[in-house]
PDB file of C-alpha atoms in Angstrom:
ATOM      1  CA  MET C   1     -26.146   6.504  17.423  1.00 41.00           C
ATOM      2  CA  SER C   2     -25.480   7.353  13.733  1.00 51.00           C
ATOM      3  CA  ALA C   3     -26.707   5.090  10.965  1.00 48.00           C
ATOM      4  CA  ALA C   4     -23.122   4.124  10.193  1.00 53.00           C
ATOM      5  CA  ARG C   5     -22.398   3.073  13.767  1.00 57.00           C
ATOM      6  CA  SER C   6     -25.639   1.103  14.097  1.00 77.00           C
ATOM      7  CA  ALA C   7     -24.927  -0.878  10.908  1.00 88.00           C
ATOM      8  CA  ARG C   8     -22.787  -3.998  11.027  1.00 93.00           C
ATOM      9  CA  PRO C   9     -19.107  -3.279  10.410  1.00 95.00           C
ATOM     10  CA  VAL C  10     -17.397  -4.256   7.202  1.00 95.00           C
ATOM     11  CA  LYS C  11     -14.804  -6.827   8.260  1.00 95.00           C
ATOM     12  CA  ALA C  12     -11.727  -5.756   6.284  1.00 96.00           C
ATOM     13  CA  ILE C  13      -9.140  -8.549   6.203  1.00 94.00           C
ATOM     14  CA  THR C  14      -5.751  -7.343   4.961  1.00 94.00           C
ATOM     15  CA  LEU C  15      -3.094  -9.664   3.551  1.00 90.00           C
ATOM     16  CA  ALA C  16       0.623  -9.856   2.722  1.00 90.00           C
ATOM     17  CA  GLY C  17       3.034  -6.914   2.831  1.00 92.00           C
ATOM     18  CA  LEU C  18       2.575  -3.220   3.513  1.00 96.00           C
ATOM     19  CA  ALA C  19       1.543  -1.923   0.075  1.00 96.00           C
ATOM     20  CA  ASN C  20      -0.827  -4.854  -0.509  1.00 95.00           C
ATOM     21  CA  ARG C  21      -2.525  -4.201   2.811  1.00 97.00           C
ATOM     22  CA  LEU C  22      -2.783  -0.474   2.226  1.00 98.00           C
ATOM     23  CA  ARG C  23      -4.382  -0.758  -1.194  1.00 97.00           C
ATOM     24  CA  HIS C  24      -6.991  -3.171   0.125  1.00 96.00           C
ATOM     25  CA  LEU C  25      -7.692  -1.063   3.196  1.00 97.00           C
ATOM     26  CA  ASP C  26      -8.093   1.966   0.921  1.00 97.00           C
ATOM     27  CA  CYS C  27     -10.883   0.142  -0.914  1.00 94.00           C
ATOM     28  CA  ALA C  28     -12.441  -1.296   2.239  1.00 95.00           C
ATOM     29  CA  LEU C  29     -12.669   2.073   3.986  1.00 97.00           C
ATOM     30  CA  ASP C  30     -14.156   3.678   0.895  1.00 92.00           C
ATOM     31  CA  LEU C  31     -16.653   0.852   0.449  1.00 91.00           C
ATOM     32  CA  ALA C  32     -17.696   1.067   4.098  1.00 94.00           C
ATOM     33  CA  ALA C  33     -18.145   4.834   3.861  1.00 93.00           C
ATOM     34  CA  ARG C  34     -20.320   4.478   0.766  1.00 89.00           C
ATOM     35  CA  LEU C  35     -22.416   1.836   2.514  1.00 91.00           C
ATOM     36  CA  GLU C  36     -22.517   3.969   5.693  1.00 93.00           C
ATOM     37  CA  ARG C  37     -20.893   1.286   7.813  1.00 95.00           C
ATOM     38  CA  PRO C  38     -18.002   1.248  10.286  1.00 97.00           C
ATOM     39  CA  VAL C  39     -14.974  -0.992   9.756  1.00 98.00           C
ATOM     40  CA  GLU C  40     -13.521  -3.833  11.781  1.00 97.00           C
ATOM     41  CA  LEU C  41      -9.915  -4.072  10.634  1.00 97.00           C
ATOM     42  CA  ILE C  42      -8.160  -7.443  10.572  1.00 94.00           C
ATOM     43  CA  TRP C  43      -4.432  -6.605  10.501  1.00 96.00           C
ATOM     44  CA  PRO C  44      -2.563  -9.921  10.986  1.00 93.00           C
ATOM     45  CA  MET C  45       0.780  -9.742  12.772  1.00 92.00           C
ATOM     46  CA  ASP C  46       2.663 -12.344  10.733  1.00 90.00           C
ATOM     47  CA  ARG C  47       5.854 -13.043   8.801  1.00 87.00           C
ATOM     48  CA  ASP C  48       4.837 -10.615   6.035  1.00 88.00           C
ATOM     49  CA  LEU C  49       4.274  -7.689   8.368  1.00 92.00           C
ATOM     50  CA  HIS C  50       4.956  -7.840  12.076  1.00 92.00           C
ATOM     51  CA  CYS C  51       4.007  -4.380  13.273  1.00 95.00           C
ATOM     52  CA  PRO C  52       0.875  -3.045  15.013  1.00 96.00           C
ATOM     53  CA  PHE C  53      -1.327  -0.769  12.909  1.00 98.00           C
ATOM     54  CA  GLU C  54      -1.336   1.996  15.520  1.00 98.00           C
ATOM     55  CA  ARG C  55       2.444   2.139  15.485  1.00 97.00           C
ATOM     56  CA  LEU C  56       2.245   3.138  11.835  1.00 98.00           C
ATOM     57  CA  PHE C  57      -0.928   5.186  11.462  1.00 98.00           C
ATOM     58  CA  ASP C  58      -3.490   7.242  13.281  1.00 98.00           C
ATOM     59  CA  VAL C  59      -6.583   5.044  13.459  1.00 98.00           C
ATOM     60  CA  PRO C  60      -9.219   6.240  10.950  1.00 98.00           C
ATOM     61  CA  ASP C  61     -12.478   7.398  12.522  1.00 97.00           C
ATOM     62  CA  ALA C  62     -14.413   4.660  10.735  1.00 97.00           C
ATOM     63  CA  VAL C  63     -12.373   1.862  12.338  1.00 98.00           C
ATOM     64  CA  VAL C  64     -14.124   0.648  15.477  1.00 97.00           C
ATOM     65  CA  ARG C  65     -11.943  -2.378  16.186  1.00 96.00           C
ATOM     66  CA  ILE C  66      -8.517  -3.712  15.179  1.00 97.00           C
ATOM     67  CA  ILE C  67      -7.693  -7.432  15.392  1.00 94.00           C
ATOM     68  CA  GLU C  68      -4.023  -8.303  14.941  1.00 92.00           C
ATOM     69  CA  GLN C  69      -4.124 -12.079  15.301  1.00 80.00           C
ATOM     70  CA  SER C  70      -2.637 -13.987  12.345  1.00 73.00           C
ATOM     71  CA  HIS C  71      -4.810 -16.417  10.387  1.00 64.00           C
ATOM     72  CA  GLY C  72      -1.835 -18.589   9.507  1.00 60.00           C
ATOM     73  CA  ASN C  73      -2.405 -20.457   6.251  1.00 56.00           C
ATOM     74  CA  TYR C  74      -3.899 -17.853   3.875  1.00 58.00           C
ATOM     75  CA  PRO C  75      -5.179 -20.244   1.156  1.00 60.00           C
ATOM     76  CA  LEU C  76      -6.809 -22.504   3.749  1.00 57.00           C
ATOM     77  CA  HIS C  77      -8.399 -19.518   5.487  1.00 59.00           C
ATOM     78  CA  ASP C  78      -9.789 -18.355   2.132  1.00 61.00           C
ATOM     79  CA  LYS C  79     -11.213 -21.822   1.419  1.00 63.00           C
ATOM     80  CA  ILE C  80     -12.950 -21.921   4.779  1.00 61.00           C
ATOM     81  CA  LEU C  81     -14.435 -18.451   4.344  1.00 65.00           C
ATOM     82  CA  ARG C  82     -15.708 -19.338   0.870  1.00 63.00           C
ATOM     83  CA  LYS C  83     -17.441 -22.492   2.115  1.00 60.00           C
ATOM     84  CA  ILE C  84     -19.337 -20.814   4.939  1.00 65.00           C
ATOM     85  CA  SER C  85     -22.698 -19.744   3.602  1.00 60.00           C
ATOM     86  CA  PHE C  86     -25.889 -18.474   5.192  1.00 58.00           C
ATOM     87  CA  PRO C  87     -28.458 -15.779   4.360  1.00 64.00           C
ATOM     88  CA  GLY C  88     -27.227 -12.255   5.014  1.00 81.00           C
ATOM     89  CA  ARG C  89     -23.522 -13.154   4.770  1.00 81.00           C
ATOM     90  CA  HIS C  90     -21.356 -11.758   1.964  1.00 83.00           C
ATOM     91  CA  TYR C  91     -17.745 -12.806   1.424  1.00 84.00           C
ATOM     92  CA  LEU C  92     -16.045 -10.395  -0.969  1.00 85.00           C
ATOM     93  CA  THR C  93     -12.632 -10.539  -2.611  1.00 84.00           C
ATOM     94  CA  SER C  94     -11.213  -8.467  -5.461  1.00 81.00           C
ATOM     95  CA  GLU C  95     -12.602 -10.928  -8.002  1.00 75.00           C
ATOM     96  CA  HIS C  96     -16.161 -10.047  -6.979  1.00 68.00           C
ATOM     97  CA  PHE C  97     -15.829  -6.520  -8.314  1.00 69.00           C
ATOM     98  CA  GLY C  98     -16.049  -7.647 -11.934  1.00 57.00           C
ATOM     99  CA  GLU C  99     -14.278  -6.150 -14.912  1.00 47.00           C
ATOM    100  CA  LEU C 100     -13.251  -2.934 -13.218  1.00 46.00           C
ATOM    101  CA  THR C 101      -9.782  -2.533 -14.668  1.00 45.00           C
ATOM    102  CA  GLN C 102      -8.497  -0.446 -17.534  1.00 45.00           C
ATOM    103  CA  GLU C 103      -4.798  -0.636 -18.315  1.00 44.00           C
ATOM    104  CA  LYS C 104      -4.351  -2.356 -14.933  1.00 42.00           C
ATOM    105  CA  ARG C 105      -5.918   0.606 -13.109  1.00 45.00           C
ATOM    106  CA  ALA C 106      -9.008  -0.291 -11.090  1.00 43.00           C
ATOM    107  CA  MET C 107     -11.990   1.946 -11.754  1.00 47.00           C
ATOM    108  CA  GLY C 108     -15.094   2.816  -9.737  1.00 52.00           C
ATOM    109  CA  LEU C 109     -18.194   0.790  -8.942  1.00 60.00           C
ATOM    110  CA  ASP C 110     -21.857   1.366  -8.208  1.00 67.00           C
ATOM    111  CA  HIS C 111     -22.090   1.519  -4.432  1.00 67.00           C
ATOM    112  CA  ALA C 112     -25.842   2.139  -4.600  1.00 69.00           C
ATOM    113  CA  ILE C 113     -26.406  -1.287  -6.128  1.00 70.00           C
ATOM    114  CA  MET C 114     -24.173  -2.874  -3.494  1.00 72.00           C
ATOM    115  CA  ALA C 115     -26.070  -1.113  -0.704  1.00 71.00           C
ATOM    116  CA  GLU C 116     -29.346  -2.422  -2.091  1.00 75.00           C
ATOM    117  CA  ARG C 117     -28.043  -5.977  -2.247  1.00 79.00           C
ATOM    118  CA  MET C 118     -26.366  -5.835   1.156  1.00 80.00           C
ATOM    119  CA  PRO C 119     -28.564  -4.110   3.752  1.00 80.00           C
ATOM    120  CA  ALA C 120     -27.070  -2.744   6.980  1.00 85.00           C
ATOM    121  CA  SER C 121     -27.999  -5.865   8.951  1.00 86.00           C
ATOM    122  CA  ASP C 122     -25.999  -8.156   6.639  1.00 88.00           C
ATOM    123  CA  LEU C 123     -22.476  -9.349   7.396  1.00 89.00           C
ATOM    124  CA  ILE C 124     -19.801  -8.227   4.915  1.00 90.00           C
ATOM    125  CA  ILE C 125     -16.347  -9.820   4.969  1.00 91.00           C
ATOM    126  CA  PHE C 126     -13.977  -8.118   2.522  1.00 93.00           C
ATOM    127  CA  ARG C 127     -10.659  -9.950   2.194  1.00 90.00           C
ATOM    128  CA  SER C 128      -7.875  -9.124  -0.233  1.00 90.00           C
ATOM    129  CA  GLY C 129      -4.315  -8.009  -0.839  1.00 89.00           C
ATOM    130  CA  GLN C 130      -5.266  -6.420  -4.153  1.00 89.00           C
ATOM    131  CA  ARG C 131      -6.811  -3.132  -5.240  1.00 90.00           C
ATOM    132  CA  SER C 132     -10.424  -3.930  -6.064  1.00 88.00           C
ATOM    133  CA  TYR C 133     -11.237  -0.478  -7.430  1.00 86.00           C
ATOM    134  CA  LEU C 134     -10.088   3.130  -7.288  1.00 87.00           C
ATOM    135  CA  PRO C 135     -11.831   5.468  -4.794  1.00 88.00           C
ATOM    136  CA  GLU C 136     -12.500   9.041  -5.906  1.00 88.00           C
ATOM    137  CA  VAL C 137      -9.816  10.245  -3.478  1.00 92.00           C
ATOM    138  CA  PRO C 138      -7.293   7.443  -2.892  1.00 95.00           C
ATOM    139  CA  TYR C 139      -5.810   7.274   0.601  1.00 98.00           C
ATOM    140  CA  ALA C 140      -7.934  10.094   1.989  1.00 97.00           C
ATOM    141  CA  TRP C 141      -7.808   8.293   5.350  1.00 98.00           C
ATOM    142  CA  LEU C 142      -4.029   7.865   5.578  1.00 98.00           C
ATOM    143  CA  ARG C 143      -2.446   9.770   8.453  1.00 98.00           C
ATOM    144  CA  PRO C 144       0.964   8.507   9.614  1.00 98.00           C
ATOM    145  CA  SER C 145       1.594   8.214  13.339  1.00 98.00           C
ATOM    146  CA  ALA C 146       3.528  11.050  14.974  1.00 98.00           C
ATOM    147  CA  MET C 147       6.663   8.906  15.008  1.00 98.00           C
ATOM    148  CA  ILE C 148       6.423   8.008  11.310  1.00 98.00           C
ATOM    149  CA  ASP C 149       5.596  11.589  10.414  1.00 98.00           C
ATOM    150  CA  GLY C 150       8.686  12.819  12.260  1.00 97.00           C
ATOM    151  CA  LEU C 151      10.951  10.315  10.489  1.00 96.00           C
ATOM    152  CA  THR C 152       9.442  11.238   7.139  1.00 97.00           C
ATOM    153  CA  GLN C 153       9.769  14.978   7.698  1.00 97.00           C
ATOM    154  CA  ALA C 154      13.438  14.533   8.579  1.00 96.00           C
ATOM    155  CA  VAL C 155      14.026  13.031   5.118  1.00 96.00           C
ATOM    156  CA  THR C 156      11.829  15.295   2.996  1.00 96.00           C
ATOM    157  CA  ALA C 157      13.362  18.379   4.615  1.00 96.00           C
ATOM    158  CA  GLY C 158      16.410  17.546   2.508  1.00 95.00           C
ATOM    159  CA  TYR C 159      14.508  17.415  -0.796  1.00 96.00           C
ATOM    160  CA  SER C 160      15.734  19.685  -3.576  1.00 95.00           C
ATOM    161  CA  SER C 161      13.533  21.529  -6.077  1.00 94.00           C
ATOM    162  CA  LYS C 162      12.849  18.537  -8.355  1.00 96.00           C
ATOM    163  CA  MET C 163      13.181  15.094  -6.807  1.00 96.00           C
ATOM    164  CA  LEU C 164      13.289  11.746  -8.578  1.00 97.00           C
ATOM    165  CA  GLY C 165      12.089   8.864  -6.419  1.00 97.00           C
ATOM    166  CA  VAL C 166      13.742   5.540  -7.238  1.00 97.00           C
ATOM    167  CA  HIS C 167      12.213   2.306  -5.966  1.00 95.00           C
ATOM    168  CA  VAL C 168      14.323  -0.809  -6.538  1.00 93.00           C
ATOM    169  CA  ARG C 169      12.395  -3.923  -5.439  1.00 80.00           C
ATOM    170  CA  ARG C 170      14.409  -7.097  -5.022  1.00 72.00           C
ATOM    171  CA  THR C 171      14.551  -9.954  -2.417  1.00 73.00           C
ATOM    172  CA  ASP C 172      11.571 -12.267  -3.152  1.00 68.00           C
ATOM    173  CA  HIS C 173      10.017 -10.320  -6.065  1.00 61.00           C
ATOM    174  CA  VAL C 174      11.061 -12.453  -9.057  1.00 61.00           C
ATOM    175  CA  HIS C 175       9.136 -10.353 -11.598  1.00 72.00           C
ATOM    176  CA  ALA C 176      10.806  -7.103 -10.536  1.00 68.00           C
ATOM    177  CA  ILE C 177      14.265  -8.683 -10.528  1.00 63.00           C
ATOM    178  CA  ARG C 178      13.758 -10.115 -14.010  1.00 74.00           C
ATOM    179  CA  HIS C 179      12.080  -7.151 -15.695  1.00 72.00           C
ATOM    180  CA  SER C 180      13.672  -4.201 -13.867  1.00 81.00           C
ATOM    181  CA  PRO C 181      17.405  -5.024 -13.858  1.00 85.00           C
ATOM    182  CA  MET C 182      19.869  -2.824 -12.011  1.00 87.00           C
ATOM    183  CA  GLU C 183      21.527  -1.755 -15.261  1.00 91.00           C
ATOM    184  CA  THR C 184      18.232  -0.280 -16.457  1.00 92.00           C
ATOM    185  CA  PHE C 185      17.783   1.677 -13.251  1.00 92.00           C
ATOM    186  CA  LEU C 186      21.272   3.135 -13.524  1.00 94.00           C
ATOM    187  CA  SER C 187      20.898   4.119 -17.185  1.00 94.00           C
ATOM    188  CA  GLU C 188      17.441   5.619 -16.629  1.00 94.00           C
ATOM    189  CA  VAL C 189      18.600   7.616 -13.616  1.00 94.00           C
ATOM    190  CA  ASP C 190      21.541   8.892 -15.689  1.00 94.00           C
ATOM    191  CA  ARG C 191      19.227   9.928 -18.502  1.00 96.00           C
ATOM    192  CA  LYS C 192      16.650  11.606 -16.300  1.00 95.00           C
ATOM    193  CA  MET C 193      19.207  13.510 -14.273  1.00 93.00           C
ATOM    194  CA  ALA C 194      20.901  14.726 -17.461  1.00 94.00           C
ATOM    195  CA  THR C 195      17.852  15.629 -19.556  1.00 96.00           C
ATOM    196  CA  GLU C 196      14.785  16.148 -17.360  1.00 96.00           C
ATOM    197  CA  GLY C 197      15.971  18.681 -14.821  1.00 92.00           C
ATOM    198  CA  PHE C 198      15.945  16.505 -11.717  1.00 95.00           C
ATOM    199  CA  THR C 199      18.090  18.006  -8.988  1.00 93.00           C
ATOM    200  CA  GLY C 200      17.968  15.233  -6.388  1.00 94.00           C
ATOM    201  CA  LEU C 201      17.343  11.519  -5.822  1.00 95.00           C
ATOM    202  CA  PHE C 202      15.474   9.660  -3.115  1.00 96.00           C
ATOM    203  CA  LEU C 203      16.164   5.929  -3.065  1.00 94.00           C
ATOM    204  CA  ALA C 204      13.881   3.288  -1.550  1.00 94.00           C
ATOM    205  CA  THR C 205      15.053  -0.308  -1.781  1.00 92.00           C
ATOM    206  CA  ASP C 206      14.933  -3.598   0.091  1.00 86.00           C
ATOM    207  CA  ASP C 207      18.339  -4.650  -1.219  1.00 87.00           C
ATOM    208  CA  ASP C 208      21.834  -3.776   0.025  1.00 88.00           C
ATOM    209  CA  ASP C 209      23.465  -4.326  -3.385  1.00 89.00           C
ATOM    210  CA  ALA C 210      21.007  -1.981  -5.100  1.00 89.00           C
ATOM    211  CA  GLU C 211      21.638   0.651  -2.450  1.00 90.00           C
ATOM    212  CA  GLN C 212      25.394   0.395  -2.937  1.00 91.00           C
ATOM    213  CA  ALA C 213      25.112   0.581  -6.741  1.00 92.00           C
ATOM    214  CA  ILE C 214      22.946   3.720  -6.733  1.00 90.00           C
ATOM    215  CA  CYS C 215      24.965   5.431  -4.023  1.00 90.00           C
ATOM    216  CA  ALA C 216      28.242   4.653  -5.805  1.00 92.00           C
ATOM    217  CA  GLN C 217      26.968   6.350  -8.944  1.00 92.00           C
ATOM    218  CA  TYR C 218      25.203   9.183  -7.103  1.00 92.00           C
ATOM    219  CA  PRO C 219      27.024   9.703  -3.796  1.00 90.00           C
ATOM    220  CA  ASP C 220      24.725  12.566  -2.824  1.00 86.00           C
ATOM    221  CA  THR C 221      21.618  10.368  -3.106  1.00 85.00           C
ATOM    222  CA  LEU C 222      19.120  10.972  -0.312  1.00 86.00           C
ATOM    223  CA  ILE C 223      18.139   7.741   1.407  1.00 84.00           C
ATOM    224  CA  TYR C 224      16.392   6.716   4.589  1.00 80.00           C
ATOM    225  CA  ARG C 225      18.912   4.380   6.227  1.00 81.00           C
ATOM    226  CA  LYS C 226      17.253   1.135   7.238  1.00 79.00           C
ATOM    227  CA  ARG C 227      17.398  -0.023  10.818  1.00 82.00           C
ATOM    228  CA  SER C 228      16.258  -3.476   9.688  1.00 77.00           C
ATOM    229  CA  ARG C 229      15.054  -5.282   6.555  1.00 73.00           C
ATOM    230  CA  ASP C 230      13.531  -8.176   8.526  1.00 74.00           C
ATOM    231  CA  ARG C 231       9.728  -8.070   8.202  1.00 71.00           C
ATOM    232  CA  ASN C 232       9.480  -9.826  11.551  1.00 73.00           C
ATOM    233  CA  GLN C 233      10.883  -6.679  13.173  1.00 88.00           C
ATOM    234  CA  PRO C 234       8.463  -3.748  13.664  1.00 91.00           C
ATOM    235  CA  VAL C 235      11.225  -1.237  12.857  1.00 93.00           C
ATOM    236  CA  ALA C 236      11.576  -2.783   9.375  1.00 93.00           C
ATOM    237  CA  ILE C 237       7.914  -2.073   8.663  1.00 96.00           C
ATOM    238  CA  GLU C 238       8.233   1.437  10.065  1.00 96.00           C
ATOM    239  CA  ASP C 239      11.192   2.000   7.737  1.00 95.00           C
ATOM    240  CA  ALA C 240       9.191   0.654   4.789  1.00 95.00           C
ATOM    241  CA  LEU C 241       6.364   3.091   5.509  1.00 97.00           C
ATOM    242  CA  VAL C 242       8.815   5.997   5.706  1.00 97.00           C
ATOM    243  CA  ASP C 243      10.147   4.945   2.283  1.00 96.00           C
ATOM    244  CA  PHE C 244       6.599   4.672   0.945  1.00 98.00           C
ATOM    245  CA  ILE C 245       5.605   8.169   2.047  1.00 98.00           C
ATOM    246  CA  CYS C 246       8.909   9.733   1.000  1.00 97.00           C
ATOM    247  CA  LEU C 247       8.524   8.224  -2.480  1.00 98.00           C
ATOM    248  CA  SER C 248       5.020   9.669  -2.707  1.00 98.00           C
ATOM    249  CA  ARG C 249       6.412  13.143  -2.046  1.00 98.00           C
ATOM    250  CA  THR C 250       8.876  13.139  -4.930  1.00 98.00           C
ATOM    251  CA  ASP C 251       8.081  14.665  -8.332  1.00 98.00           C
ATOM    252  CA  GLU C 252       8.290  11.390 -10.239  1.00 98.00           C
ATOM    253  CA  ILE C 253       8.903   7.753  -9.357  1.00 98.00           C
ATOM    254  CA  LEU C 254      11.114   5.365 -11.295  1.00 98.00           C
ATOM    255  CA  GLY C 255       9.725   2.094 -10.030  1.00 94.00           C
ATOM    256  CA  SER C 256      10.029  -1.671 -10.308  1.00 93.00           C
ATOM    257  CA  ALA C 257       7.996  -3.852 -12.661  1.00 90.00           C
ATOM    258  CA  GLY C 258       5.016  -5.476 -10.982  1.00 83.00           C
ATOM    259  CA  SER C 259       5.614  -3.803  -7.623  1.00 92.00           C
ATOM    260  CA  SER C 260       2.536  -2.700  -5.701  1.00 93.00           C
ATOM    261  CA  PHE C 261       4.847  -0.568  -3.553  1.00 95.00           C
ATOM    262  CA  SER C 262       5.853   1.532  -6.582  1.00 96.00           C
ATOM    263  CA  GLN C 263       2.280   1.723  -7.850  1.00 96.00           C
ATOM    264  CA  GLU C 264       0.646   2.655  -4.570  1.00 97.00           C
ATOM    265  CA  ALA C 265       3.287   5.235  -3.603  1.00 98.00           C
ATOM    266  CA  ALA C 266       2.641   6.980  -6.924  1.00 98.00           C
ATOM    267  CA  LEU C 267      -1.093   6.820  -6.292  1.00 96.00           C
ATOM    268  CA  LEU C 268      -0.741   8.218  -2.774  1.00 98.00           C
ATOM    269  CA  GLY C 269       1.221  11.227  -4.002  1.00 98.00           C
ATOM    270  CA  ALA C 270      -0.560  11.586  -7.356  1.00 97.00           C
ATOM    271  CA  VAL C 271       2.852  11.542  -9.041  1.00 97.00           C
ATOM    272  CA  VAL C 272       3.990  10.117 -12.371  1.00 97.00           C
ATOM    273  CA  LEU C 273       5.229   6.523 -12.252  1.00 96.00           C
ATOM    274  CA  ASN C 274       7.649   5.185 -14.848  1.00 94.00           C
ATOM    275  CA  ILE C 275       8.855   1.599 -14.686  1.00 94.00           C
ATOM    276  CA  ALA C 276      12.518   0.725 -15.194  1.00 90.00           C
ATOM    277  CA  CYS C 277      12.313  -1.994 -17.833  1.00 89.00           C
TER     278      CYS C 277
END
């Protein structure tokens, strides 16, 4: 058995919606690889995301177990985990990674020091919905399932030579609604299409009104038509992942203020992100 497989797994507990889970899992998988450990993935099936992991992604080689049971009350669960203490147990959240941000972008960390402080026999629980730091190659593990890949390819096959990805976040995201108004999106899309050589638009949004406004102004807009926007329905999460990947394959993203979905899609595709504000 390899050293990684004989070491105790990093228990990676993901939280909240799709982008929040993905950015934490990106860190957890990188951390585990640096510490030469496997990963036990906690992927709660709850009101924020009700879809099995394997329906969305190929399981990374490092993941030895997936648990999809919901923990219910997140703050209470966090309190309980913080109170449990015994030698050889480490409960990590994003706050434990110190001052690792620069202009809101998480930077690297010294894995060698962490490995020294947390030997292979120790228990590591890593719980977050945030990005704790930035791996050298973000999302190196991400492989969509065959179904998701097929849906994505069907959209990107229609991409023109220079695509602008537009992500309009609405519903429960008060910050995005307040700081990225629809009027700003429309004026910025107008400007970019007229002056920056964009030849096509891909729209990702969780809001019917935003979809209608963009499509009315740009009737040839390319969009993945949602089967559902209800996070309790697996197809809604599948649709969100298709949007996420399609955004990452545009040439630039015009995103929503404070949206992890905009930020992480840009990171996945290594594309420029501008915020409509």
